[in-house]
């Protein structure tokens, strides 16, 4: 993308800036707005009701109305808070979700930074949000927010471990940390995806299938916990006893927490699809190849990437409206006593399979 | 030198999404463990018992509606049975059968609210809406009969205010056939769900001895294992003509008497109520429902304590009459009030989030607790 | 160990069963009624706003006495024997002028206890439920058809008649007075 823009504009700096902020404004922000509307409609249809259907055609402009409302709200800052931390915390959480998109391949010609340590960077950067949450809880000068923030931090940190273990499994199989490379080798047809064992028709591929499915389930659950969605939404549950870390926020700062959560949801879905489901590859060849228009291929890849990401976001919403909430200690039990041993055993068995 | 620590006092104030009404719970914590829970009530006190001293007997019926507003038919029923026992009024058989049908439908509606809001407290948002959709059918049955959806003023002293609508029997049978799959769906979605079981099993265990000593009644007592139901043990109206079972908590998912048992007893009770309604519809006799309603209710001097089985427990009415138009004293024994009193013992040693789970399983209605 | 694996299997199974139920509900049509375009039809026995048909009212005060919250206020004035107020639709002769018939619909608890004692069935509950007002005093409905001046006139008439009657009762001289 960077090269195309450089050729177009003959100016490397502007090309650089545009290719860095392009996904932010063209893709992620509209996606976050769409995801809020999708969540409300999906939850409504699952509950046999209609959801928003008065603002715009079938309620399409509901999120715009929400954002307008949040912008014009009074920005209440409670007394006794640590002003600098209070104002900076939403920014950090925002950064933690959006910086992840730098290493995710949207299509074969666009990746923010084609670094060789993509996966490692992603796991590291999603930890920045932890600092933001803790800042928000501490600076609110509210003991319940602090407790909520500490619980949330414990949750995010614990669930990074199964994520990292599964990522390690994939790295063992593919031999690279670069997400672009991983998406690239799952070409041609859908049976080349890693959920079905990977490209090539060897015995290893068929042996790997059950362990890949287990790894997918583990990483899906752990990333669900990282974005604080039900059943792991103790930090933001309204009907629980202790209020969450973002109760003291109002107006635009709250909107930043809100949008950051939906962008985070898409980011983790994108990671899961890139690793297991072929990223931007289509399941059965390209229309561009069929017709002969090669410039159509990257656009098709973007389309497939979006569809797969949206599907996993839909499954996250589906889980939210089906399951009750886990208690804090049960959350920790699930991570340390169930997910980590399974992920570990999975890793070892995959390693043994790969040896032969 | 040991660190000086203090217990933290957390106030789940009158305005809270999970306390079912205006209830203030003062929770004393040691870190995350609950040491004591003290309920503070009285935010919804409306002087029901004082009002009764100035109203005549038929005029009290709308006031009894508003005590447990989610089960008004049964409040009316209890009051009518009490006054009829005191004034020695005999009602026609048709009246008794219709009262039983309405009472059991009301039991189902009240349990639907209890189970739906319990799921909502635990975090499952969808069963609440599915159950309320079915409750709409029951409320429209009631609206067809007496004109109101929540506060009925239907069961009067000596009879009923309206006879059944001609379409009532057909629509009730349709409702019964459409409701059985919903109970199955609720079981699949919520009751056996591992996360729900983890949240509610072994939480708030009420041993049987403690339950009897404290005076617990209704699903709280039956959840602890005792088969005691006023409809069978102290029969009123025509309940002795029906064949139904009393579900008891058996400790399927944890210890006997935990919150899951109390929850599951309510689910099973809904099934039993359906059986009673079916049998009553089959046996419904003809008659005039207003025949025994006196022009002026004349109650001789005396006093009586009469009790019925509310969806939440034993609802008792103690009426002292001096032979005048208005009673001298009406005292109500609300089941939620007594069941709420030992929430402190139930929550000792559990975590903060379990207080909500226990409170939901006790199933209180503040209108009844405060009257 | 066995319990551990059983727990995992149970958890996954119940989660998937729950997910299947919610997925099935995605395709069940919604039950929402789009108010105010569609309204739920009221049943024939529904209890909403009260209405009094003043042509039939005989002023017997039974409804006001039956009301548990005392929301009906009735003031009547006895009609002169010369005046004729007509009869109600079921044949009763009206004998009282009704100067005030006020129902405070904000106090009404919609129990319909006032409907039954009425001998001419002139008070009943309609099916109107959308009658919110901005001022609370607008919820005091006055059903009496006499104006202020007419009501005052009727009262004055009655007072005059009573005064005449009292005068006539005090007037006659006993025969023993004149016969000495």
mmCIF file of C-alpha atoms in Angstrom, chain A residues 43-49 143-144 147 151 230-231 233-234 238-242 320-330 338, chain B residues 8-12 16-18 32 120-126 129-130 133 189-190 193 195-196 198-199 203 351-354 356:
data_model
loop_
_atom_site.group_PDB
_atom_site.id
_atom_site.type_symbol
_atom_site.label_atom_id
_atom_site.label_comp_id
_atom_site.label_asym_id
_atom_site.label_seq_id
_atom_site.Cartn_x
_atom_site.Cartn_y
_atom_site.Cartn_z
ATOM 1 C CA UNK A 43 -29.482 -8.977 20.926
ATOM 2 C CA UNK A 44 -32.979 -7.756 20.093
ATOM 3 C CA UNK A 45 -33.650 -10.499 17.561
ATOM 4 C CA UNK A 46 -32.374 -13.121 19.933
ATOM 5 C CA UNK A 47 -34.772 -11.841 22.561
ATOM 6 C CA UNK A 48 -37.782 -11.736 20.223
ATOM 7 C CA UNK A 49 -37.972 -7.982 20.101
ATOM 8 C CA UNK A 143 -12.877 2.519 46.340
ATOM 9 C CA UNK A 144 -15.344 0.469 44.333
ATOM 10 C CA UNK A 147 -11.596 -2.856 43.305
ATOM 11 C CA UNK A 151 -10.205 -7.349 39.211
ATOM 12 C CA UNK A 230 -19.693 -11.785 29.045
ATOM 13 C CA UNK A 231 -19.320 -14.311 30.504
ATOM 14 C CA UNK A 233 -17.671 -8.968 32.160
ATOM 15 C CA UNK A 234 -17.305 -8.514 35.912
ATOM 16 C CA UNK A 238 -24.152 -3.058 36.113
ATOM 17 C CA UNK A 239 -26.054 -5.504 38.242
ATOM 18 C CA UNK A 240 -23.053 -6.679 40.177
ATOM 19 C CA UNK A 241 -22.216 -5.204 43.499
ATOM 20 C CA UNK A 242 -19.060 -3.299 42.753
ATOM 21 C CA UNK A 320 -22.870 -12.552 25.494
ATOM 22 C CA UNK A 321 -26.609 -12.891 25.238
ATOM 23 C CA UNK A 322 -26.697 -16.595 26.068
ATOM 24 C CA UNK A 323 -24.507 -17.091 29.066
ATOM 25 C CA UNK A 324 -24.669 -15.792 32.620
ATOM 26 C CA UNK A 325 -21.728 -14.116 34.234
ATOM 27 C CA UNK A 326 -18.875 -15.852 36.014
ATOM 28 C CA UNK A 327 -17.872 -14.833 39.510
ATOM 29 C CA UNK A 328 -14.365 -13.452 39.921
ATOM 30 C CA UNK A 329 -12.830 -16.446 41.613
ATOM 31 C CA UNK A 330 -14.468 -18.815 39.135
ATOM 32 C CA UNK A 338 -8.435 -25.403 33.151
ATOM 33 C CA UNK B 8 -15.487 -2.577 55.491
ATOM 34 C CA UNK B 9 -19.155 -1.726 55.369
ATOM 35 C CA UNK B 10 -20.667 -1.738 51.923
ATOM 36 C CA UNK B 11 -24.075 -0.267 51.374
ATOM 37 C CA UNK B 12 -26.230 -1.841 48.705
ATOM 38 C CA UNK B 16 -29.793 -0.761 43.122
ATOM 39 C CA UNK B 17 -30.559 -2.762 40.018
ATOM 40 C CA UNK B 18 -30.506 -6.075 41.806
ATOM 41 C CA UNK B 32 -14.127 -10.090 49.875
ATOM 42 C CA UNK B 120 -30.977 -11.231 35.103
ATOM 43 C CA UNK B 121 -29.136 -10.790 38.396
ATOM 44 C CA UNK B 122 -26.757 -13.610 37.551
ATOM 45 C CA UNK B 123 -26.093 -12.053 34.157
ATOM 46 C CA UNK B 124 -28.176 -14.061 31.698
ATOM 47 C CA UNK B 125 -30.220 -11.459 29.887
ATOM 48 C CA UNK B 126 -32.302 -13.563 27.511
ATOM 49 C CA UNK B 129 -37.433 -11.818 28.026
ATOM 50 C CA UNK B 130 -38.574 -15.286 27.062
ATOM 51 C CA UNK B 133 -43.346 -13.136 26.845
ATOM 52 C CA UNK B 189 -30.936 -22.350 28.631
ATOM 53 C CA UNK B 190 -30.564 -21.584 32.297
ATOM 54 C CA UNK B 193 -26.123 -24.324 32.291
ATOM 55 C CA UNK B 195 -22.016 -21.367 34.601
ATOM 56 C CA UNK B 196 -25.385 -20.834 36.282
ATOM 57 C CA UNK B 198 -21.486 -22.828 39.421
ATOM 58 C CA UNK B 199 -22.906 -19.500 40.527
ATOM 59 C CA UNK B 203 -24.353 -20.895 47.765
ATOM 60 C CA UNK B 351 -18.185 -13.653 48.531
ATOM 61 C CA UNK B 352 -19.783 -10.346 47.753
ATOM 62 C CA UNK B 353 -21.213 -11.468 44.436
ATOM 63 C CA UNK B 354 -23.025 -14.314 46.194
ATOM 64 C CA UNK B 356 -27.020 -11.109 44.979
#
